Tab-separated table of C-alpha atoms in Angstrom:
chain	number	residue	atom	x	y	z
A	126	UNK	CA	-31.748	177.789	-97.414
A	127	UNK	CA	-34.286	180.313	-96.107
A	128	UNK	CA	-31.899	182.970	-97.491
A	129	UNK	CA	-32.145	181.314	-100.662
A	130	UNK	CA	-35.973	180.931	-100.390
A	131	UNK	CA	-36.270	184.797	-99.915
A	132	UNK	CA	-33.584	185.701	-102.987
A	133	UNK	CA	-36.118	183.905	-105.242
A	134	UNK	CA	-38.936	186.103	-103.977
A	135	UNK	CA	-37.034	189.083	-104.543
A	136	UNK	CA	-35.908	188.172	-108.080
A	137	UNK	CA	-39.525	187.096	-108.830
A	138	UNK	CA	-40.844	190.618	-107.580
A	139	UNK	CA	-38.161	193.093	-108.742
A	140	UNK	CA	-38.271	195.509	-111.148
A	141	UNK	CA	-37.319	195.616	-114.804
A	142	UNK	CA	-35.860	191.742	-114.650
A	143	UNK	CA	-34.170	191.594	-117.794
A	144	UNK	CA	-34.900	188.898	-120.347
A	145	UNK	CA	-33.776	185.552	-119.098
A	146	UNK	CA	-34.828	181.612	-118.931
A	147	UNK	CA	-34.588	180.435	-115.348
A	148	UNK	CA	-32.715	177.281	-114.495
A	149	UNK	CA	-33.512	175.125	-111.160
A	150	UNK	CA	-31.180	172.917	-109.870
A	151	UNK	CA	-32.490	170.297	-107.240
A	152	UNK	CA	-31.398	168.744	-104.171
A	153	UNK	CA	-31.683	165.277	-106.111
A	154	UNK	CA	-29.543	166.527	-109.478
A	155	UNK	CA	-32.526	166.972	-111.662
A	156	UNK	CA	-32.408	170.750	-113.616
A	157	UNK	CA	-35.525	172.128	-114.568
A	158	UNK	CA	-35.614	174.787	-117.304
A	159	UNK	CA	-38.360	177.207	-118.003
A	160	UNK	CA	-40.285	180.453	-116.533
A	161	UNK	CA	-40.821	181.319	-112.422
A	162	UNK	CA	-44.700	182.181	-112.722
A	163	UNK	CA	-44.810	182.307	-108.900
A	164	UNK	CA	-44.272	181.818	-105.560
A	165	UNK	CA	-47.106	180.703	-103.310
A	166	UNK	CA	-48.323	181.398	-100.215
A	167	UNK	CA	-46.947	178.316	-98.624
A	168	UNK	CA	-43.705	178.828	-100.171
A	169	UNK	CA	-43.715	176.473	-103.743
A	170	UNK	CA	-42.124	177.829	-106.608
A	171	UNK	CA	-43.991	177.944	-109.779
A	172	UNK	CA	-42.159	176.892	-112.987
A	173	UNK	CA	-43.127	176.980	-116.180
A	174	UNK	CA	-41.343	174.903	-118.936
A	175	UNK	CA	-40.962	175.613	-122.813
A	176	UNK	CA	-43.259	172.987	-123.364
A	177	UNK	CA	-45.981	174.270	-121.463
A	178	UNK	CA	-46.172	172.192	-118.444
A	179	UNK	CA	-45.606	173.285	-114.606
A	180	UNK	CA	-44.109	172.164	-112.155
A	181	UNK	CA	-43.841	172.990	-108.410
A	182	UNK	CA	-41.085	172.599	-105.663
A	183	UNK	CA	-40.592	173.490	-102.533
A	184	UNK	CA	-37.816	174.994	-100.337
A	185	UNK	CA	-36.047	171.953	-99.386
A	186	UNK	CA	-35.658	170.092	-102.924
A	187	UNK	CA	-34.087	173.146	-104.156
A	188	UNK	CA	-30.457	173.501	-104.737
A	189	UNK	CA	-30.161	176.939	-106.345
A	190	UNK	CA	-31.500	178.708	-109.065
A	191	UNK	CA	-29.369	180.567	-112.073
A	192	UNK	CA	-30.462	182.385	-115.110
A	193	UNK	CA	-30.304	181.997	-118.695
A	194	UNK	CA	-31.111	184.916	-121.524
A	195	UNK	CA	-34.296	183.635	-122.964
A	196	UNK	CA	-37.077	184.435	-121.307
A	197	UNK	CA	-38.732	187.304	-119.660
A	198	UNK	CA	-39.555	186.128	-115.700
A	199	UNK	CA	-42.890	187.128	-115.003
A	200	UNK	CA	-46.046	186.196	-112.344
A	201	UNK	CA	-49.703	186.261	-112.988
A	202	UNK	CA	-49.516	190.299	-111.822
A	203	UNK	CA	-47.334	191.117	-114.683
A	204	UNK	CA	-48.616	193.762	-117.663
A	205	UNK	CA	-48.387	191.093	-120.669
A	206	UNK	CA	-46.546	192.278	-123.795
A	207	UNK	CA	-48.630	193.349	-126.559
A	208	UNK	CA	-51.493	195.399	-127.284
A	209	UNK	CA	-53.155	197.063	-124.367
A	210	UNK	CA	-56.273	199.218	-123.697
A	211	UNK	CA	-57.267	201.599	-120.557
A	212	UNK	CA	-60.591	203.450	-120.178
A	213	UNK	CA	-60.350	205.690	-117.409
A	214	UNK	CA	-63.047	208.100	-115.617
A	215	UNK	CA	-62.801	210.759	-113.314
A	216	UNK	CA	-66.025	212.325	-111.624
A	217	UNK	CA	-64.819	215.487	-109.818
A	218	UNK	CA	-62.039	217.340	-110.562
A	219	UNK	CA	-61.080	220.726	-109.435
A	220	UNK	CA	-59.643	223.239	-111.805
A	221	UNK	CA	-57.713	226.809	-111.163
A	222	UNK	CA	-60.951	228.580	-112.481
A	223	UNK	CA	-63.097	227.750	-109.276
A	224	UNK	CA	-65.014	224.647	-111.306
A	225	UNK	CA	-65.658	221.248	-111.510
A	226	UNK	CA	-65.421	219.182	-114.288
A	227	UNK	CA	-66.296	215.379	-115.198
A	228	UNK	CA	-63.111	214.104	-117.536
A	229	UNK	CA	-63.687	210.745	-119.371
A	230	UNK	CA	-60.704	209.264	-121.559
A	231	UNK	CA	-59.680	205.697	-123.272
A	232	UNK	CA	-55.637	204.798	-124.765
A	233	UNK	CA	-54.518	202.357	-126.524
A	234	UNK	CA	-51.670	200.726	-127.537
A	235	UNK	CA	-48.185	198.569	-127.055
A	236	UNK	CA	-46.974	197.061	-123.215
A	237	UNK	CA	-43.495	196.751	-124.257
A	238	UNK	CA	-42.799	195.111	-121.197
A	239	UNK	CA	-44.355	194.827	-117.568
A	240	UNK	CA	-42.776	198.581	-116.877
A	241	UNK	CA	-43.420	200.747	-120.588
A	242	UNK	CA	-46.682	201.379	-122.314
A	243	UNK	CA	-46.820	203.719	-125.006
A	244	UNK	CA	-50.274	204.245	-127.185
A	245	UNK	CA	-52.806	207.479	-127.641
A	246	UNK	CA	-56.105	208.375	-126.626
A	247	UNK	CA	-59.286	210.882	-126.920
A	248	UNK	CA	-61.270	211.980	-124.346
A	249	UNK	CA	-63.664	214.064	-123.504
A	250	UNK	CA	-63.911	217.108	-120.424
A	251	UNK	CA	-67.263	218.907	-119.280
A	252	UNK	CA	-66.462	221.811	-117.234
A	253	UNK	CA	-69.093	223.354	-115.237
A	254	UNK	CA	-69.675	226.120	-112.712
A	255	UNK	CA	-67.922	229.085	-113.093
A	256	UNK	CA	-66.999	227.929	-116.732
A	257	UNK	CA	-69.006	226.301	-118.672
A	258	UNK	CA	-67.416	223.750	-121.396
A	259	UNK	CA	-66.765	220.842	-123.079
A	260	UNK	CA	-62.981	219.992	-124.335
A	261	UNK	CA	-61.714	217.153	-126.154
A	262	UNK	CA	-57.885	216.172	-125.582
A	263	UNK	CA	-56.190	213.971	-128.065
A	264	UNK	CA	-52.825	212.943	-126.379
A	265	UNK	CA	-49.933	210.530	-126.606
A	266	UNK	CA	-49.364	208.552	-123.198
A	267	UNK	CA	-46.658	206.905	-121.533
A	268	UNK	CA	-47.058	204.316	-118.536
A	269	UNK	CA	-44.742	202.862	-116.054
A	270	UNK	CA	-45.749	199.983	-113.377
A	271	UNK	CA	-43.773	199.466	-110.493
A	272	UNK	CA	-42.975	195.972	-108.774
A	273	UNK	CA	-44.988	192.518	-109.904
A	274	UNK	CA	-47.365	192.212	-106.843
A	275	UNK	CA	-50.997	192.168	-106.420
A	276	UNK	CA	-50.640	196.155	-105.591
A	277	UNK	CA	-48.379	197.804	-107.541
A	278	UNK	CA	-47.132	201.612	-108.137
A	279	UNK	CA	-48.056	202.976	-111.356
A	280	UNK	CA	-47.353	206.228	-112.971
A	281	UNK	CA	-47.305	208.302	-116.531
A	282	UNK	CA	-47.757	211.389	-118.333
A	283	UNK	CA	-49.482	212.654	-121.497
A	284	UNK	CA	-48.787	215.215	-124.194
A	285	UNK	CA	-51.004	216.602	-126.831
A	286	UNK	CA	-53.666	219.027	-128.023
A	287	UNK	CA	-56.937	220.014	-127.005
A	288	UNK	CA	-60.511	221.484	-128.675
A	289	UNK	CA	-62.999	223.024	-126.666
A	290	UNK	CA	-66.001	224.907	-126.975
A	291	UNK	CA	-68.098	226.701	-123.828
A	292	UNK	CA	-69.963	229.858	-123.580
A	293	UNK	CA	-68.261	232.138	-121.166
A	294	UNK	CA	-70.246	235.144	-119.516
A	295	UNK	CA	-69.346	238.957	-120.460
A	296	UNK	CA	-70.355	242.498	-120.100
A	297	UNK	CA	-71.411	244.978	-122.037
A	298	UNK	CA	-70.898	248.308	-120.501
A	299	UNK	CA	-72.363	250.382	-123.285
A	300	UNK	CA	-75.699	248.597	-122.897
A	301	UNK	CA	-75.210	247.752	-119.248
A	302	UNK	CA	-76.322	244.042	-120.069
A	303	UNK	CA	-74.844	240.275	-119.121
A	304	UNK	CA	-74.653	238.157	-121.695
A	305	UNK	CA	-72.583	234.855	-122.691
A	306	UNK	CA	-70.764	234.810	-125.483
A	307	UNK	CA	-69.735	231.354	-127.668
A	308	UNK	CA	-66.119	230.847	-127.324
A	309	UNK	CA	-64.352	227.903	-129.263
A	310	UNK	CA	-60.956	227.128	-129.750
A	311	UNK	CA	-57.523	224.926	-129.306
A	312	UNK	CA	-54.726	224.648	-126.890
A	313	UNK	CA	-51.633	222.782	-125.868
A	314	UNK	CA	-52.677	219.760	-123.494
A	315	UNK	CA	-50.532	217.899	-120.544
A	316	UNK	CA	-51.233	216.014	-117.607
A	317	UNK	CA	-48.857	213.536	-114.945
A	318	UNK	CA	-50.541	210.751	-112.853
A	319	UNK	CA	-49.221	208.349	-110.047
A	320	UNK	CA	-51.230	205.932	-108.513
A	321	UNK	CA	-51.649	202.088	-108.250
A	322	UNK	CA	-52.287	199.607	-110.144
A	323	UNK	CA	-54.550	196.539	-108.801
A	324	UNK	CA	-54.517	193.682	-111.302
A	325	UNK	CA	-57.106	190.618	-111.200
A	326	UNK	CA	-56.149	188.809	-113.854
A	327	UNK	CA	-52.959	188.282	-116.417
A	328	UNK	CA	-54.693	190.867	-118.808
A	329	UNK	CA	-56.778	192.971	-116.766
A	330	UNK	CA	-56.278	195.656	-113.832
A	331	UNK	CA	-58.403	198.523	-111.823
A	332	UNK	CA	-56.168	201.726	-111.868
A	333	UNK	CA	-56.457	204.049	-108.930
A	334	UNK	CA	-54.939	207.081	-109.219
A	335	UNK	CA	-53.929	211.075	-108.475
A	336	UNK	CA	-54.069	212.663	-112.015
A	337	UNK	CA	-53.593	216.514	-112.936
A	338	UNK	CA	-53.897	218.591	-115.772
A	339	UNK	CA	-52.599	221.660	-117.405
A	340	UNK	CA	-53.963	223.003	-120.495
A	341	UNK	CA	-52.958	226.466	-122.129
A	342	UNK	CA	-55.084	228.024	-124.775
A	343	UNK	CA	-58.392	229.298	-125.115
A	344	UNK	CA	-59.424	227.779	-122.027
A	345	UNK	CA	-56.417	227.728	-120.003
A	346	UNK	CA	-56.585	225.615	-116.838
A	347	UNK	CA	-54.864	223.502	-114.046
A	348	UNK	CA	-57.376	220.666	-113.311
A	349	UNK	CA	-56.769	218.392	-110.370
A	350	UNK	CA	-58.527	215.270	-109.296
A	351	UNK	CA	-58.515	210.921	-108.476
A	352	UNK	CA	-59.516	208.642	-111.491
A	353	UNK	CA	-61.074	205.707	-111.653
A	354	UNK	CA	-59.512	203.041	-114.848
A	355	UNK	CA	-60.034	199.695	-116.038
A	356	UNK	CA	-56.853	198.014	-117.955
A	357	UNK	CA	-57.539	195.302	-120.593
């Protein structure tokens, strides 16, 4: 039975659980049919029926557990399907052109399950020190979580284009003066992330999280740095 106890917890935890009603057979004969929600600390099973009402068992009332192609099994940690937001900041960053820069960015748009996100998003880079800027990137996003717990693995990419504008220092040998000179212009714009995710509640999460960025263009740069998100 303990073996049985810790199959549930694996099935209620692993990844990319296809779509499927649960079905719990008791000790006594009764079968309950719904959604697992969760498994508590001291060892209940959460489940949710079609008609909105839960019920909990423990180990010993239950027989076995089987699965039916219905519903999608998820706990309180999952992503929700549906429309979904992050807003994301990232203080210090180091870039390939001996600067730091201060990157803030939003995305939006569909959680096709707990493990895809696809959407698009704006944000907004100032680079300072030994170049002086300020980008915008507009980018499509992909995101992928990893495991249903209260800490989870989370990861993703971007793709899209950037404008920026900065004044960049140059020489003028014939006059033997340093001046800087506008400079304004577009480029390609990428970046890869992995981190973790911490949700607090069904809809909302803090993202933690190792992101770089390469941009090529008129102010061509490899940008590393940890960012800061909220998920909504």
């Amino acid at each position: 039975m303990k073996r049985f106890f810790a199959s549930i917890i694996a099935v209620a935890c692993c990844i990319g659980i296809a779509t499927a009603q649960d079905i719990v057979y008791l000790n006594n004969g009764s079968i309950i049919k719904g959604r697992l929600t969760e498994i508590t600390l001291d060892q209940k099973v959460i489940v949710q029926t079609q008609d909105g009402n839960q019920y909990a068992f423990t180990n010993d009332e239950i027989h076995r557990v089987t699965k039916d192609k219905d519903f999608v099994v998820e706990t309180k940690f999952s992503a929700p399907k549906g429309y979904r937001g992050f807003a994301e900041f990232s203080p210090l960053a180091i870039s390939a052109q001996n600067a730091l820069s201060f990157n803030l960015s939003t995305t939006h748009g569909y959680q096709f399950n707990h493990n895809v996100f696809l959407g698009g998003g704006v944000g907004i880079n100032i680079g300072y020190a030994a170049d002086s800027h300020i980008s915008i990137p507009v980018f499509a996003e992909f995101r992928g979580n990893v495991g249903r717990r209260q800490v989870q693995f989370t990861y993703g990419a971007r793709l899209g284009t950037e404008y920026g504008s900065g004044y960049r220092p140059r020489y003028d040998e014939v006059n033997d003066v340093l001046y800087s000179e506008l400079v304004s212009g577009f480029g390609v714009y990428s970046g890869v992330r992995v981190g973790m995710r911490i949700p607090y509640s069904q809809h909302c999460a803090i993202n933690l999280s190792a992101i770089t960025t390469l941009t090529l263009g008129t102010f061509s740069n490899f940008t590393t740095g940890l960012s800061f998100g909220f998920e909504f």
